[in-house]
mmCIF file of C-alpha atoms in Angstrom:
data_model
loop_
_atom_site.group_PDB
_atom_site.id
_atom_site.type_symbol
_atom_site.label_atom_id
_atom_site.label_comp_id
_atom_site.label_asym_id
_atom_site.label_seq_id
_atom_site.Cartn_x
_atom_site.Cartn_y
_atom_site.Cartn_z
ATOM 1 C CA GLY T 949 111.535 96.330 118.084
ATOM 2 C CA ALA T 950 109.072 96.620 114.783
ATOM 3 C CA VAL T 951 108.494 99.386 112.790
ATOM 4 C CA VAL T 952 106.208 100.415 110.431
ATOM 5 C CA SER T 953 106.187 103.683 107.953
ATOM 6 C CA GLN T 954 103.140 104.760 106.742
ATOM 7 C CA HIS T 955 103.512 107.577 104.010
ATOM 8 C CA PRO T 956 103.322 110.984 103.532
ATOM 9 C CA SER T 957 102.374 112.255 107.331
ATOM 10 C CA TRP T 958 99.453 114.840 105.928
ATOM 11 C CA VAL T 959 98.333 115.287 102.301
ATOM 12 C CA ILE T 960 95.361 117.577 101.211
ATOM 13 C CA CYS T 961 94.020 117.187 98.250
ATOM 14 C CA LYS T 962 91.029 118.197 95.695
ATOM 15 C CA SER T 963 87.351 117.062 95.907
ATOM 16 C CA GLY T 964 87.162 113.674 93.172
ATOM 17 C CA THR T 965 90.266 112.990 92.960
ATOM 18 C CA SER T 966 92.067 109.801 94.592
ATOM 19 C CA VAL T 967 94.636 109.208 97.398
ATOM 20 C CA LYS T 968 96.793 106.761 97.971
ATOM 21 C CA ILE T 969 98.875 106.346 101.744
ATOM 22 C CA GLU T 970 100.731 103.584 102.169
ATOM 23 C CA CYS T 971 102.102 101.946 105.028
ATOM 24 C CA ARG T 972 105.696 99.501 104.618
ATOM 25 C CA SER T 973 107.211 97.152 107.728
ATOM 26 C CA LEU T 974 110.492 98.411 107.779
ATOM 27 C CA ASP T 975 112.048 95.219 109.755
ATOM 28 C CA PHE T 976 109.952 92.119 109.567
ATOM 29 C CA GLN T 977 106.925 90.714 107.708
ATOM 30 C CA ALA T 978 103.726 91.719 107.671
ATOM 31 C CA THR T 979 101.577 89.221 107.280
ATOM 32 C CA THR T 980 98.218 91.562 108.469
ATOM 33 C CA MET T 981 97.260 94.987 108.450
ATOM 34 C CA PHE T 982 94.304 96.858 109.576
ATOM 35 C CA TRP T 983 93.948 100.362 108.475
ATOM 36 C CA TYR T 984 92.061 102.546 110.568
ATOM 37 C CA ARG T 985 90.065 106.194 110.204
ATOM 38 C CA GLN T 986 89.554 107.895 112.536
ATOM 39 C CA PHE T 987 87.748 111.337 113.434
ATOM 40 C CA PRO T 988 88.545 114.267 115.548
ATOM 41 C CA LYS T 989 88.487 114.004 119.253
ATOM 42 C CA GLN T 990 86.987 110.317 118.646
ATOM 43 C CA SER T 991 88.575 106.983 118.640
ATOM 44 C CA LEU T 992 89.629 104.975 116.051
ATOM 45 C CA MET T 993 87.904 102.752 114.350
ATOM 46 C CA LEU T 994 89.089 99.551 112.066
ATOM 47 C CA MET T 995 87.904 99.561 108.675
ATOM 48 C CA ALA T 996 89.688 96.603 106.915
ATOM 49 C CA THR T 997 92.270 93.573 107.335
ATOM 50 C CA SER T 998 94.788 93.068 104.624
ATOM 51 C CA ASN T 999 96.287 90.138 104.749
ATOM 52 C CA GLU T 1000 99.574 88.780 102.029
ATOM 53 C CA GLY T 1001 98.841 88.340 98.402
ATOM 54 C CA SER T 1002 94.426 87.820 99.293
ATOM 55 C CA LYS T 1003 91.689 90.473 98.853
ATOM 56 C CA ALA T 1004 91.102 93.247 102.551
ATOM 57 C CA THR T 1005 87.919 91.846 104.740
ATOM 58 C CA TYR T 1006 85.760 95.094 105.290
ATOM 59 C CA GLU T 1007 84.227 96.097 107.677
ATOM 60 C CA GLN T 1008 80.280 96.738 107.851
ATOM 61 C CA GLY T 1009 79.857 99.395 106.923
ATOM 62 C CA VAL T 1010 82.916 100.665 105.059
ATOM 63 C CA GLU T 1011 82.266 101.252 100.966
ATOM 64 C CA LYS T 1012 85.261 98.473 99.600
ATOM 65 C CA ASP T 1013 85.499 100.244 96.234
ATOM 66 C CA LYS T 1014 85.707 103.947 97.842
ATOM 67 C CA PHE T 1015 88.924 102.822 99.994
ATOM 68 C CA LEU T 1016 90.586 100.051 97.549
ATOM 69 C CA ILE T 1017 93.395 98.151 100.123
ATOM 70 C CA ASN T 1018 96.371 96.169 98.150
ATOM 71 C CA HIS T 1019 98.229 93.839 100.130
ATOM 72 C CA ALA T 1020 100.437 92.222 97.552
ATOM 73 C CA SER T 1021 103.675 91.801 99.184
ATOM 74 C CA LEU T 1022 105.082 91.208 103.105
ATOM 75 C CA THR T 1023 106.128 94.772 103.317
ATOM 76 C CA LEU T 1024 103.965 96.863 101.541
ATOM 77 C CA SER T 1025 100.271 96.878 102.415
ATOM 78 C CA THR T 1026 98.652 100.573 100.919
ATOM 79 C CA LEU T 1027 94.754 102.770 100.904
ATOM 80 C CA THR T 1028 93.573 103.930 97.803
ATOM 81 C CA VAL T 1029 90.664 106.851 99.377
ATOM 82 C CA THR T 1030 89.247 106.881 95.532
ATOM 83 C CA SER T 1031 86.859 109.977 94.040
ATOM 84 C CA ALA T 1032 87.814 111.898 97.358
ATOM 85 C CA HIS T 1033 85.796 114.118 99.033
ATOM 86 C CA PRO T 1034 85.888 116.090 102.222
ATOM 87 C CA GLU T 1035 84.004 114.203 103.886
ATOM 88 C CA ASP T 1036 86.524 111.484 103.407
ATOM 89 C CA SER T 1037 88.674 113.556 105.326
ATOM 90 C CA SER T 1038 90.379 112.569 108.610
ATOM 91 C CA PHE T 1039 93.411 110.735 110.086
ATOM 92 C CA TYR T 1040 94.215 107.142 108.927
ATOM 93 C CA ILE T 1041 96.233 104.912 110.410
ATOM 94 C CA CYS T 1042 98.022 101.618 109.876
ATOM 95 C CA SER T 1043 99.023 98.773 112.611
ATOM 96 C CA ALA T 1044 100.869 95.408 112.416
ATOM 97 C CA ARG T 1045 100.216 92.235 113.794
ATOM 98 C CA THR T 1046 103.685 91.827 115.679
ATOM 99 C CA ASP T 1047 105.154 88.596 117.347
ATOM 100 C CA GLY T 1048 104.650 91.203 119.957
ATOM 101 C CA GLY T 1049 101.383 91.844 119.070
ATOM 102 C CA TYR T 1050 100.556 95.752 116.865
ATOM 103 C CA THR T 1051 102.923 98.330 115.479
ATOM 104 C CA PHE T 1052 101.642 101.558 114.437
ATOM 105 C CA GLY T 1053 102.271 103.892 111.694
ATOM 106 C CA SER T 1054 102.538 107.737 112.145
ATOM 107 C CA GLY T 1055 99.119 108.320 110.276
ATOM 108 C CA THR T 1056 98.245 109.788 107.486
ATOM 109 C CA ARG T 1057 96.502 113.344 107.955
ATOM 110 C CA LEU T 1058 93.938 113.714 104.745
ATOM 111 C CA THR T 1059 91.910 116.706 103.675
ATOM 112 C CA VAL T 1060 89.723 117.060 100.709
ATOM 113 C CA VAL T 1061 89.345 120.752 99.529
ATOM 114 C CA ALA W 521 81.715 90.206 119.709
ATOM 115 C CA GLN W 522 84.713 92.244 121.654
ATOM 116 C CA SER W 523 84.599 95.788 122.716
ATOM 117 C CA VAL W 524 85.634 97.966 125.440
ATOM 118 C CA THR W 525 84.775 100.550 127.007
ATOM 119 C CA GLN W 526 86.866 103.905 128.838
ATOM 120 C CA LEU W 527 84.656 105.309 131.669
ATOM 121 C CA GLY W 528 85.574 109.061 131.448
ATOM 122 C CA SER W 529 85.850 111.111 128.510
ATOM 123 C CA HIS W 530 88.240 113.017 130.178
ATOM 124 C CA VAL W 531 90.388 112.762 132.948
ATOM 125 C CA SER W 532 92.003 115.970 134.907
ATOM 126 C CA VAL W 533 94.549 115.804 137.934
ATOM 127 C CA SER W 534 96.895 117.480 139.800
ATOM 128 C CA GLU W 535 101.423 117.045 138.401
ATOM 129 C CA GLY W 536 101.954 114.724 141.283
ATOM 130 C CA ALA W 537 99.036 113.100 141.569
ATOM 131 C CA LEU W 538 97.813 109.580 140.783
ATOM 132 C CA VAL W 539 96.019 108.622 137.164
ATOM 133 C CA LEU W 540 93.330 106.102 137.107
ATOM 134 C CA LEU W 541 91.943 105.536 133.784
ATOM 135 C CA ARG W 542 89.507 103.028 133.695
ATOM 136 C CA CYS W 543 88.561 100.555 131.490
ATOM 137 C CA ASN W 544 86.056 97.376 130.829
ATOM 138 C CA TYR W 545 86.412 94.939 128.551
ATOM 139 C CA SER W 546 83.953 91.947 126.869
ATOM 140 C CA SER W 547 85.049 89.428 124.923
ATOM 141 C CA SER W 548 83.762 85.215 124.521
ATOM 142 C CA VAL W 549 87.657 84.782 124.216
ATOM 143 C CA PRO W 550 90.158 85.330 126.765
ATOM 144 C CA PRO W 551 91.755 89.005 125.512
ATOM 145 C CA TYR W 552 94.903 90.644 124.996
ATOM 146 C CA LEU W 553 93.797 93.741 126.729
ATOM 147 C CA PHE W 554 96.210 96.997 125.746
ATOM 148 C CA TRP W 555 96.539 100.326 126.298
ATOM 149 C CA TYR W 556 98.083 102.774 124.090
ATOM 150 C CA VAL W 557 98.951 106.447 124.124
ATOM 151 C CA GLN W 558 97.930 109.112 121.236
ATOM 152 C CA TYR W 559 100.151 112.971 121.550
ATOM 153 C CA PRO W 560 98.311 115.115 118.617
ATOM 154 C CA ASN W 561 98.381 113.728 115.183
ATOM 155 C CA GLN W 562 100.222 111.276 116.269
ATOM 156 C CA GLY W 563 100.111 107.355 115.023
ATOM 157 C CA LEU W 564 100.089 105.128 118.830
ATOM 158 C CA GLN W 565 102.320 103.863 121.234
ATOM 159 C CA LEU W 566 102.067 101.115 122.657
ATOM 160 C CA LEU W 567 102.359 101.987 127.081
ATOM 161 C CA LEU W 568 101.372 98.231 128.166
ATOM 162 C CA LYS W 569 99.754 94.710 127.386
ATOM 163 C CA TYR W 570 98.382 91.838 128.668
ATOM 164 C CA THR W 571 98.494 88.559 127.076
ATOM 165 C CA THR W 572 98.873 85.570 129.553
ATOM 166 C CA GLY W 573 100.476 84.993 132.699
ATOM 167 C CA ALA W 574 100.539 88.278 135.543
ATOM 168 C CA THR W 575 97.808 90.009 135.682
ATOM 169 C CA LEU W 576 99.906 93.111 137.258
ATOM 170 C CA VAL W 577 101.822 94.396 133.894
ATOM 171 C CA LYS W 578 104.268 97.288 134.195
ATOM 172 C CA GLY W 579 104.527 99.814 131.206
ATOM 173 C CA ILE W 580 106.705 101.965 130.010
ATOM 174 C CA ASN W 581 106.646 105.562 131.208
ATOM 175 C CA GLY W 582 105.912 104.641 134.801
ATOM 176 C CA PHE W 583 101.720 103.285 133.973
ATOM 177 C CA GLU W 584 100.778 99.644 134.903
ATOM 178 C CA ALA W 585 97.249 98.711 134.747
ATOM 179 C CA GLU W 586 96.490 94.528 136.199
ATOM 180 C CA PHE W 587 93.640 92.891 134.175
ATOM 181 C CA LYS W 588 91.013 91.587 136.723
ATOM 182 C CA LYS W 589 89.028 89.186 135.310
ATOM 183 C CA SER W 590 85.629 89.142 137.777
ATOM 184 C CA GLU W 591 85.194 92.812 137.150
ATOM 185 C CA THR W 592 86.339 92.055 133.211
ATOM 186 C CA SER W 593 88.287 95.132 133.676
ATOM 187 C CA PHE W 594 92.166 96.260 132.685
ATOM 188 C CA HIS W 595 92.372 100.034 134.600
ATOM 189 C CA LEU W 596 95.988 102.443 133.801
ATOM 190 C CA THR W 597 97.608 103.992 136.762
ATOM 191 C CA LYS W 598 100.508 105.646 137.269
ATOM 192 C CA PRO W 599 101.818 106.734 141.004
ATOM 193 C CA SER W 600 102.131 110.570 139.908
ATOM 194 C CA ALA W 601 101.182 112.180 137.664
ATOM 195 C CA HIS W 602 103.621 114.350 135.078
ATOM 196 C CA MET W 603 102.824 117.229 133.154
ATOM 197 C CA SER W 604 104.068 115.289 129.747
ATOM 198 C CA ASP W 605 101.497 112.867 130.676
ATOM 199 C CA ALA W 606 98.872 114.885 129.268
ATOM 200 C CA ALA W 607 97.163 113.424 125.680
ATOM 201 C CA GLU W 608 94.791 110.732 124.294
ATOM 202 C CA TYR W 609 94.389 107.253 125.728
ATOM 203 C CA PHE W 610 93.478 104.397 124.015
ATOM 204 C CA CYS W 611 91.765 100.960 126.187
ATOM 205 C CA ALA W 612 92.010 97.533 123.317
ATOM 206 C CA VAL W 613 90.826 94.941 123.332
ATOM 207 C CA SER W 614 91.842 91.803 120.773
ATOM 208 C CA ASP W 615 91.131 88.184 120.818
ATOM 209 C CA GLY W 616 94.828 86.444 119.732
ATOM 210 C CA ASN W 617 94.180 84.873 116.533
ATOM 211 C CA ASN W 618 90.879 83.891 116.507
ATOM 212 C CA GLN W 619 89.018 86.779 113.901
ATOM 213 C CA GLY W 620 92.089 87.260 112.351
ATOM 214 C CA GLY W 621 93.096 89.363 115.653
ATOM 215 C CA LYS W 622 91.829 92.539 115.274
ATOM 216 C CA LEU W 623 91.840 94.904 118.094
ATOM 217 C CA ILE W 624 88.839 96.655 118.757
ATOM 218 C CA PHE W 625 89.566 99.743 120.748
ATOM 219 C CA GLY W 626 87.136 102.280 123.329
ATOM 220 C CA GLN W 627 86.387 105.066 123.056
ATOM 221 C CA GLY W 628 89.519 107.266 124.580
ATOM 222 C CA THR W 629 89.811 109.190 127.316
ATOM 223 C CA GLU W 630 91.852 112.700 127.322
ATOM 224 C CA LEU W 631 94.318 113.271 130.569
ATOM 225 C CA SER W 632 94.657 116.572 131.824
ATOM 226 C CA VAL W 633 97.782 117.332 134.062
ATOM 227 C CA LYS W 634 97.411 121.125 135.881
ATOM 228 C CA PRO W 635 100.884 122.315 137.492
#
């Protein structure tokens, strides 16, 4: 089945630094990738939709300059959290559309100290 | 616009008892409906989905759900709960290919299973 590999699974960074999260589709081409964030005990909130070769579409209230999304190839999409602050600490999950629906990465736990 | 409402943020059942997790949706187009399970600090695993066709959908681990258009519901059931079913469950709706096919999640229901 379709697999999305997400790395890193967890990361701790200092406030003010940037962090990059990668999602790779291993055995299929991911034309569309979705990025979600999830706070503890809460649901997944869609941040943005990225399509290969074009600019990402951000949901209302999501700062596009803070959460940079790149989808330069059909197998790789990245989310960069720029100038991270403690309030950016969260669980980030990517998801790719497939013929059967959606496949999710295993998530990245970001802690900003 | 689409939305999903899961009734009950926390459900507790005894091992062997019926599991019923409720989900109601709102969609202006024929919906695609999904149930996912999430274990702590992990991604989401698909339990089952409805796109078209038969309204009673069977999934993994003994779960099933029935799409009821008249009630705009897609409740998840399992006849007999197992300890390993304890997890967070999310109902989600998509509009297929319209609006980019975004997947919108409900608030989630935490299932506890008592021995």
